[in-house]
PDB file of C-alpha atoms in Angstrom:
ATOM      1  CA  UNK A   1      19.064 -94.807  29.721  1.00  0.00           C
ATOM      2  CA  UNK A   2      17.838 -96.588  26.575  1.00  0.00           C
ATOM      3  CA  UNK A   3      19.778 -97.103  23.379  1.00  0.00           C
ATOM      4  CA  UNK A   4      18.553 -98.151  19.997  1.00  0.00           C
ATOM      5  CA  UNK A   5      18.276 -97.375  16.306  1.00  0.00           C
ATOM      6  CA  UNK A   6      16.207 -94.356  15.091  1.00  0.00           C
ATOM      7  CA  UNK A   7      13.045 -96.367  14.638  1.00  0.00           C
ATOM      8  CA  UNK A   8      13.098 -97.437  18.224  1.00  0.00           C
ATOM      9  CA  UNK A   9      13.361 -93.840  19.434  1.00  0.00           C
ATOM     10  CA  UNK A  10      10.536 -92.704  17.165  1.00  0.00           C
ATOM     11  CA  UNK A  11       8.393 -95.645  18.379  1.00  0.00           C
ATOM     12  CA  UNK A  12       9.010 -94.602  22.024  1.00  0.00           C
ATOM     13  CA  UNK A  13       8.171 -91.048  21.304  1.00  0.00           C
ATOM     14  CA  UNK A  14       4.956 -91.920  19.499  1.00  0.00           C
ATOM     15  CA  UNK A  15       3.971 -94.177  22.463  1.00  0.00           C
ATOM     16  CA  UNK A  16       4.638 -91.254  24.889  1.00  0.00           C
ATOM     17  CA  UNK A  17       2.458 -88.951  22.810  1.00  0.00           C
ATOM     18  CA  UNK A  18      -0.228 -91.491  22.574  1.00  0.00           C
ATOM     19  CA  UNK A  19      -0.102 -91.844  26.403  1.00  0.00           C
ATOM     20  CA  UNK A  20      -1.041 -88.245  27.085  1.00  0.00           C
ATOM     21  CA  UNK A  21      -4.696 -88.091  28.143  1.00  0.00           C
ATOM     22  CA  UNK A  22      -6.023 -84.466  27.875  1.00  0.00           C
ATOM     23  CA  UNK A  23      -9.346 -83.044  26.590  1.00  0.00           C
ATOM     24  CA  UNK A  24      -7.620 -80.859  24.066  1.00  0.00           C
ATOM     25  CA  UNK A  25      -4.908 -81.187  21.435  1.00  0.00           C
ATOM     26  CA  UNK A  26      -1.645 -82.583  22.812  1.00  0.00           C
ATOM     27  CA  UNK A  27       0.977 -79.894  22.730  1.00  0.00           C
ATOM     28  CA  UNK A  28       4.412 -81.371  22.461  1.00  0.00           C
ATOM     29  CA  UNK A  29       7.719 -79.306  22.858  1.00  0.00           C
ATOM     30  CA  UNK A  30      10.799 -80.465  20.958  1.00  0.00           C
ATOM     31  CA  UNK A  31      13.446 -78.317  22.632  1.00  0.00           C
ATOM     32  CA  UNK A  32      17.236 -78.163  22.314  1.00  0.00           C
ATOM     33  CA  UNK A  33      20.225 -76.086  21.021  1.00  0.00           C
ATOM     34  CA  UNK A  34      20.422 -74.823  17.451  1.00  0.00           C
ATOM     35  CA  UNK A  35      21.584 -77.681  15.133  1.00  0.00           C
ATOM     36  CA  UNK A  36      20.924 -80.402  17.702  1.00  0.00           C
ATOM     37  CA  UNK A  37      18.438 -82.021  15.370  1.00  0.00           C
ATOM     38  CA  UNK A  38      15.100 -80.926  16.767  1.00  0.00           C
ATOM     39  CA  UNK A  39      13.396 -80.036  13.381  1.00  0.00           C
ATOM     40  CA  UNK A  40      14.482 -83.350  11.866  1.00  0.00           C
ATOM     41  CA  UNK A  41      13.252 -85.340  14.905  1.00  0.00           C
ATOM     42  CA  UNK A  42       9.922 -83.521  15.007  1.00  0.00           C
ATOM     43  CA  UNK A  43       9.360 -84.098  11.273  1.00  0.00           C
ATOM     44  CA  UNK A  44      10.135 -87.769  11.556  1.00  0.00           C
ATOM     45  CA  UNK A  45       7.812 -88.071  14.564  1.00  0.00           C
ATOM     46  CA  UNK A  46       5.112 -86.228  12.696  1.00  0.00           C
ATOM     47  CA  UNK A  47       5.318 -88.866   9.915  1.00  0.00           C
ATOM     48  CA  UNK A  48       5.043 -91.684  12.263  1.00  0.00           C
ATOM     49  CA  UNK A  49       1.953 -90.184  14.048  1.00  0.00           C
ATOM     50  CA  UNK A  50       0.249 -89.418  10.721  1.00  0.00           C
ATOM     51  CA  UNK A  51       0.772 -93.013   9.740  1.00  0.00           C
ATOM     52  CA  UNK A  52      -1.118 -93.891  12.970  1.00  0.00           C
ATOM     53  CA  UNK A  53      -3.992 -91.758  12.015  1.00  0.00           C
ATOM     54  CA  UNK A  54      -3.294 -88.711  14.175  1.00  0.00           C
ATOM     55  CA  UNK A  55      -3.916 -85.169  12.950  1.00  0.00           C
ATOM     56  CA  UNK A  56      -0.560 -83.370  13.408  1.00  0.00           C
ATOM     57  CA  UNK A  57       0.149 -79.688  13.480  1.00  0.00           C
ATOM     58  CA  UNK A  58       3.762 -78.851  12.777  1.00  0.00           C
ATOM     59  CA  UNK A  59       5.107 -75.528  13.901  1.00  0.00           C
ATOM     60  CA  UNK A  60       8.400 -73.934  14.884  1.00  0.00           C
ATOM     61  CA  UNK A  61       9.661 -71.154  17.057  1.00  0.00           C
ATOM     62  CA  UNK A  62      11.413 -69.666  14.094  1.00  0.00           C
ATOM     63  CA  UNK A  63       7.966 -68.514  12.921  1.00  0.00           C
ATOM     64  CA  UNK A  64       7.576 -66.544  16.207  1.00  0.00           C
ATOM     65  CA  UNK A  65      10.739 -64.408  15.892  1.00  0.00           C
ATOM     66  CA  UNK A  66      10.240 -60.699  16.298  1.00  0.00           C
ATOM     67  CA  UNK A  67      11.205 -58.571  13.178  1.00  0.00           C
ATOM     68  CA  UNK A  68      14.907 -58.164  12.585  1.00  0.00           C
ATOM     69  CA  UNK A  69      14.801 -54.406  13.494  1.00  0.00           C
ATOM     70  CA  UNK A  70      13.705 -55.237  16.988  1.00  0.00           C
ATOM     71  CA  UNK A  71      15.775 -58.420  17.469  1.00  0.00           C
ATOM     72  CA  UNK A  72      19.130 -57.082  18.278  1.00  0.00           C
ATOM     73  CA  UNK A  73      18.848 -54.225  20.761  1.00  0.00           C
ATOM     74  CA  UNK A  74      21.832 -55.615  22.721  1.00  0.00           C
ATOM     75  CA  UNK A  75      23.897 -56.325  19.596  1.00  0.00           C
ATOM     76  CA  UNK A  76      24.119 -58.999  16.909  1.00  0.00           C
ATOM     77  CA  UNK A  77      26.380 -61.317  18.867  1.00  0.00           C
ATOM     78  CA  UNK A  78      24.771 -60.789  22.364  1.00  0.00           C
ATOM     79  CA  UNK A  79      23.879 -64.123  24.136  1.00  0.00           C
ATOM     80  CA  UNK A  80      21.468 -62.385  26.435  1.00  0.00           C
ATOM     81  CA  UNK A  81      19.803 -60.721  23.518  1.00  0.00           C
ATOM     82  CA  UNK A  82      19.386 -64.118  21.782  1.00  0.00           C
ATOM     83  CA  UNK A  83      17.654 -65.465  24.857  1.00  0.00           C
ATOM     84  CA  UNK A  84      15.606 -62.410  25.875  1.00  0.00           C
ATOM     85  CA  UNK A  85      14.891 -60.496  22.800  1.00  0.00           C
ATOM     86  CA  UNK A  86      14.514 -62.838  19.749  1.00  0.00           C
ATOM     87  CA  UNK A  87      11.037 -64.402  20.120  1.00  0.00           C
ATOM     88  CA  UNK A  88       7.460 -63.158  20.539  1.00  0.00           C
ATOM     89  CA  UNK A  89       6.324 -65.489  23.358  1.00  0.00           C
ATOM     90  CA  UNK A  90       3.168 -63.415  23.932  1.00  0.00           C
ATOM     91  CA  UNK A  91       2.068 -64.083  20.383  1.00  0.00           C
ATOM     92  CA  UNK A  92       2.951 -67.764  20.534  1.00  0.00           C
ATOM     93  CA  UNK A  93       0.797 -68.197  23.541  1.00  0.00           C
ATOM     94  CA  UNK A  94      -1.964 -66.102  22.162  1.00  0.00           C
ATOM     95  CA  UNK A  95      -2.471 -67.641  18.711  1.00  0.00           C
ATOM     96  CA  UNK A  96      -1.228 -71.159  19.181  1.00  0.00           C
ATOM     97  CA  UNK A  97      -0.504 -72.666  22.627  1.00  0.00           C
ATOM     98  CA  UNK A  98      -3.467 -71.189  24.526  1.00  0.00           C
ATOM     99  CA  UNK A  99      -6.135 -71.936  21.823  1.00  0.00           C
ATOM    100  CA  UNK A 100      -5.034 -75.556  21.791  1.00  0.00           C
ATOM    101  CA  UNK A 101      -4.761 -75.755  25.593  1.00  0.00           C
ATOM    102  CA  UNK A 102      -7.401 -76.298  28.368  1.00  0.00           C
ATOM    103  CA  UNK A 103     -10.375 -74.142  27.820  1.00  0.00           C
ATOM    104  CA  UNK A 104      -9.132 -73.057  24.362  1.00  0.00           C
ATOM    105  CA  UNK A 105     -11.501 -72.924  21.345  1.00  0.00           C
ATOM    106  CA  UNK A 106      -8.902 -74.852  19.150  1.00  0.00           C
ATOM    107  CA  UNK A 107      -8.852 -71.996  16.683  1.00  0.00           C
ATOM    108  CA  UNK A 108      -5.136 -71.244  15.978  1.00  0.00           C
ATOM    109  CA  UNK A 109      -2.480 -69.829  13.829  1.00  0.00           C
ATOM    110  CA  UNK A 110       0.812 -71.668  13.315  1.00  0.00           C
ATOM    111  CA  UNK A 111       3.028 -68.680  12.646  1.00  0.00           C
ATOM    112  CA  UNK A 112       3.188 -64.909  12.894  1.00  0.00           C
ATOM    113  CA  UNK A 113       6.548 -64.141  11.125  1.00  0.00           C
ATOM    114  CA  UNK A 114       8.232 -65.067   7.799  1.00  0.00           C
ATOM    115  CA  UNK A 115      11.950 -65.412   8.503  1.00  0.00           C
ATOM    116  CA  UNK A 116      12.997 -65.416   4.847  1.00  0.00           C
ATOM    117  CA  UNK A 117      11.134 -62.202   4.020  1.00  0.00           C
ATOM    118  CA  UNK A 118      11.503 -60.596   7.499  1.00  0.00           C
ATOM    119  CA  UNK A 119       7.688 -59.824   7.348  1.00  0.00           C
ATOM    120  CA  UNK A 120       4.829 -60.244   9.779  1.00  0.00           C
ATOM    121  CA  UNK A 121       2.450 -62.982   8.800  1.00  0.00           C
ATOM    122  CA  UNK A 122      -1.266 -63.621   9.473  1.00  0.00           C
ATOM    123  CA  UNK A 123      -2.149 -66.983   8.099  1.00  0.00           C
ATOM    124  CA  UNK A 124      -5.743 -68.279   7.926  1.00  0.00           C
ATOM    125  CA  UNK A 125      -7.139 -69.339  11.362  1.00  0.00           C
ATOM    126  CA  UNK A 126      -7.647 -73.129  11.466  1.00  0.00           C
ATOM    127  CA  UNK A 127      -9.602 -75.277  13.899  1.00  0.00           C
ATOM    128  CA  UNK A 128      -7.766 -78.307  15.327  1.00  0.00           C
ATOM    129  CA  UNK A 129      -9.580 -81.513  16.109  1.00  0.00           C
ATOM    130  CA  UNK A 130      -9.635 -82.192  19.940  1.00  0.00           C
ATOM    131  CA  UNK A 131      -7.317 -85.226  19.517  1.00  0.00           C
ATOM    132  CA  UNK A 132      -4.802 -83.359  17.282  1.00  0.00           C
ATOM    133  CA  UNK A 133      -1.093 -83.348  18.098  1.00  0.00           C
ATOM    134  CA  UNK A 134       0.995 -80.045  17.986  1.00  0.00           C
ATOM    135  CA  UNK A 135       4.701 -80.887  17.436  1.00  0.00           C
ATOM    136  CA  UNK A 136       6.489 -77.623  18.098  1.00  0.00           C
ATOM    137  CA  UNK A 137      10.242 -77.459  17.832  1.00  0.00           C
ATOM    138  CA  UNK A 138      12.630 -74.708  18.764  1.00  0.00           C
ATOM    139  CA  UNK A 139      15.031 -73.247  21.263  1.00  0.00           C
ATOM    140  CA  UNK A 140      14.220 -72.132  24.887  1.00  0.00           C
ATOM    141  CA  UNK A 141      10.811 -73.936  24.969  1.00  0.00           C
ATOM    142  CA  UNK A 142      10.939 -74.640  28.683  1.00  0.00           C
ATOM    143  CA  UNK A 143      11.516 -71.043  29.806  1.00  0.00           C
ATOM    144  CA  UNK A 144       9.094 -69.546  32.360  1.00  0.00           C
ATOM    145  CA  UNK A 145       6.873 -67.862  29.724  1.00  0.00           C
ATOM    146  CA  UNK A 146       6.051 -71.275  28.097  1.00  0.00           C
ATOM    147  CA  UNK A 147       6.764 -74.125  30.606  1.00  0.00           C
ATOM    148  CA  UNK A 148       3.223 -74.729  31.625  1.00  0.00           C
ATOM    149  CA  UNK A 149       1.821 -74.723  28.140  1.00  0.00           C
ATOM    150  CA  UNK A 150       3.257 -78.193  27.121  1.00  0.00           C
ATOM    151  CA  UNK A 151       1.685 -81.585  27.654  1.00  0.00           C
ATOM    152  CA  UNK A 152       4.852 -83.409  26.760  1.00  0.00           C
ATOM    153  CA  UNK A 153       8.374 -82.029  26.865  1.00  0.00           C
ATOM    154  CA  UNK A 154      11.124 -83.565  24.789  1.00  0.00           C
ATOM    155  CA  UNK A 155      14.688 -82.200  25.137  1.00  0.00           C
ATOM    156  CA  UNK A 156      17.247 -82.943  22.398  1.00  0.00           C
ATOM    157  CA  UNK A 157      20.740 -82.915  23.801  1.00  0.00           C
ATOM    158  CA  UNK A 158      23.921 -82.779  21.736  1.00  0.00           C
ATOM    159  CA  UNK A 159      27.435 -81.821  22.615  1.00  0.00           C
ATOM    160  CA  UNK A 160      28.155 -78.204  21.910  1.00  0.00           C
ATOM    161  CA  UNK A 161      31.203 -78.827  19.777  1.00  0.00           C
ATOM    162  CA  UNK A 162      29.080 -81.180  17.726  1.00  0.00           C
ATOM    163  CA  UNK A 163      26.465 -78.537  17.039  1.00  0.00           C
ATOM    164  CA  UNK A 164      29.072 -76.093  15.886  1.00  0.00           C
ATOM    165  CA  UNK A 165      30.379 -78.597  13.350  1.00  0.00           C
ATOM    166  CA  UNK A 166      26.890 -79.212  12.230  1.00  0.00           C
ATOM    167  CA  UNK A 167      26.280 -75.597  11.734  1.00  0.00           C
ATOM    168  CA  UNK A 168      29.431 -75.115   9.789  1.00  0.00           C
ATOM    169  CA  UNK A 169      28.292 -77.943   7.436  1.00  0.00           C
ATOM    170  CA  UNK A 170      24.747 -76.628   7.199  1.00  0.00           C
ATOM    171  CA  UNK A 171      25.607 -73.060   6.492  1.00  0.00           C
ATOM    172  CA  UNK A 172      28.758 -73.545   4.364  1.00  0.00           C
ATOM    173  CA  UNK A 173      27.007 -72.468   1.168  1.00  0.00           C
ATOM    174  CA  UNK A 174      26.082 -69.086   2.557  1.00  0.00           C
ATOM    175  CA  UNK A 175      28.563 -68.309   5.332  1.00  0.00           C
ATOM    176  CA  UNK A 176      32.277 -68.574   5.849  1.00  0.00           C
ATOM    177  CA  UNK A 177      33.367 -71.096   8.611  1.00  0.00           C
ATOM    178  CA  UNK A 178      34.779 -68.190  10.817  1.00  0.00           C
ATOM    179  CA  UNK A 179      31.529 -66.341  10.626  1.00  0.00           C
ATOM    180  CA  UNK A 180      29.430 -69.408  11.611  1.00  0.00           C
ATOM    181  CA  UNK A 181      31.769 -70.288  14.416  1.00  0.00           C
ATOM    182  CA  UNK A 182      31.733 -66.728  15.804  1.00  0.00           C
ATOM    183  CA  UNK A 183      28.011 -66.622  15.706  1.00  0.00           C
ATOM    184  CA  UNK A 184      27.678 -69.992  17.609  1.00  0.00           C
ATOM    185  CA  UNK A 185      30.396 -69.493  20.063  1.00  0.00           C
ATOM    186  CA  UNK A 186      29.553 -65.882  20.971  1.00  0.00           C
ATOM    187  CA  UNK A 187      25.775 -65.790  20.613  1.00  0.00           C
ATOM    188  CA  UNK A 188      24.053 -69.193  20.314  1.00  0.00           C
ATOM    189  CA  UNK A 189      26.043 -71.356  22.772  1.00  0.00           C
ATOM    190  CA  UNK A 190      26.353 -68.726  25.586  1.00  0.00           C
ATOM    191  CA  UNK A 191      22.584 -68.131  25.078  1.00  0.00           C
ATOM    192  CA  UNK A 192      22.026 -71.852  25.645  1.00  0.00           C
ATOM    193  CA  UNK A 193      24.156 -71.836  28.665  1.00  0.00           C
ATOM    194  CA  UNK A 194      22.211 -68.900  30.108  1.00  0.00           C
ATOM    195  CA  UNK A 195      19.031 -70.759  29.479  1.00  0.00           C
ATOM    196  CA  UNK A 196      20.227 -73.827  31.234  1.00  0.00           C
ATOM    197  CA  UNK A 197      21.355 -71.892  34.217  1.00  0.00           C
ATOM    198  CA  UNK A 198      18.120 -69.885  34.553  1.00  0.00           C
ATOM    199  CA  UNK A 199      15.304 -72.163  33.272  1.00  0.00           C
ATOM    200  CA  UNK A 200      16.845 -75.604  34.140  1.00  0.00           C
ATOM    201  CA  UNK A 201      15.234 -77.374  31.119  1.00  0.00           C
ATOM    202  CA  UNK A 202      16.515 -80.837  32.272  1.00  0.00           C
ATOM    203  CA  UNK A 203      14.447 -80.513  35.330  1.00  0.00           C
ATOM    204  CA  UNK A 204      11.224 -80.235  33.354  1.00  0.00           C
ATOM    205  CA  UNK A 205      11.910 -82.482  30.406  1.00  0.00           C
ATOM    206  CA  UNK A 206       9.757 -85.706  30.269  1.00  0.00           C
ATOM    207  CA  UNK A 207      12.139 -87.297  27.695  1.00  0.00           C
ATOM    208  CA  UNK A 208      15.759 -86.456  26.963  1.00  0.00           C
ATOM    209  CA  UNK A 209      17.096 -87.548  23.608  1.00  0.00           C
ATOM    210  CA  UNK A 210      20.893 -87.742  23.302  1.00  0.00           C
ATOM    211  CA  UNK A 211      21.343 -87.046  19.581  1.00  0.00           C
ATOM    212  CA  UNK A 212      25.152 -87.013  19.090  1.00  0.00           C
ATOM    213  CA  UNK A 213      24.747 -90.073  16.861  1.00  0.00           C
ATOM    214  CA  UNK A 214      21.359 -89.512  15.208  1.00  0.00           C
ATOM    215  CA  UNK A 215      21.114 -93.078  13.765  1.00  0.00           C
ATOM    216  CA  UNK A 216      22.069 -94.614  17.147  1.00  0.00           C
ATOM    217  CA  UNK A 217      20.444 -92.368  19.680  1.00  0.00           C
ATOM    218  CA  UNK A 218      20.088 -92.737  23.440  1.00  0.00           C
ATOM    219  CA  UNK A 219      17.175 -91.547  25.499  1.00  0.00           C
ATOM    220  CA  UNK A 220      15.845 -91.130  28.999  1.00  0.00           C
ATOM    221  CA  UNK A 221      12.225 -91.227  30.115  1.00  0.00           C
ATOM    222  CA  UNK A 222      12.040 -89.087  33.197  1.00  0.00           C
TER     223      UNK A 222
END
């Protein structure tokens, strides 16, 4: 276990990305529970890599949700539904991860869904340089449908009570505390527990970031 300030962590992660030797863009998963700090970490790492001259593609699993009408067949608060029904992993592999992987043509789309408008997207196809880095954040990224698509796997770990408090703060302008707590404790946290029990992400993570104190993180290189 290593400890340090935020810059130490980012330097370690940038070095880990730079150490990946593949003949195609480096596909980096930044996995973890909701409100664990995945997006912030991926954005900060992207800035560091760009300063080093790397071409960075930022994408998120939130842009690969299925439309809302198809997202809740088991109910709005179903943990199993959150894990099994919410994301279009076939599209994610087809338009992003496989084109950037071995034998891919590097022609990709970074999204298929607009969460705010609940509409299907078809952004322009772009071609990635062979030495580009994909930084992809989201939940459940080490599940069986995706596990072999990553060249580096980062797992952001945060205590479950901590992420509930972060969620309450993050959503206090749009949702009452009781509503946020119910959503997290009935849907999101049990979905994470199901994910951990079935997919065992800690067994596949190359780096685990303990993000309970974001400015003074700890991390393990596996």
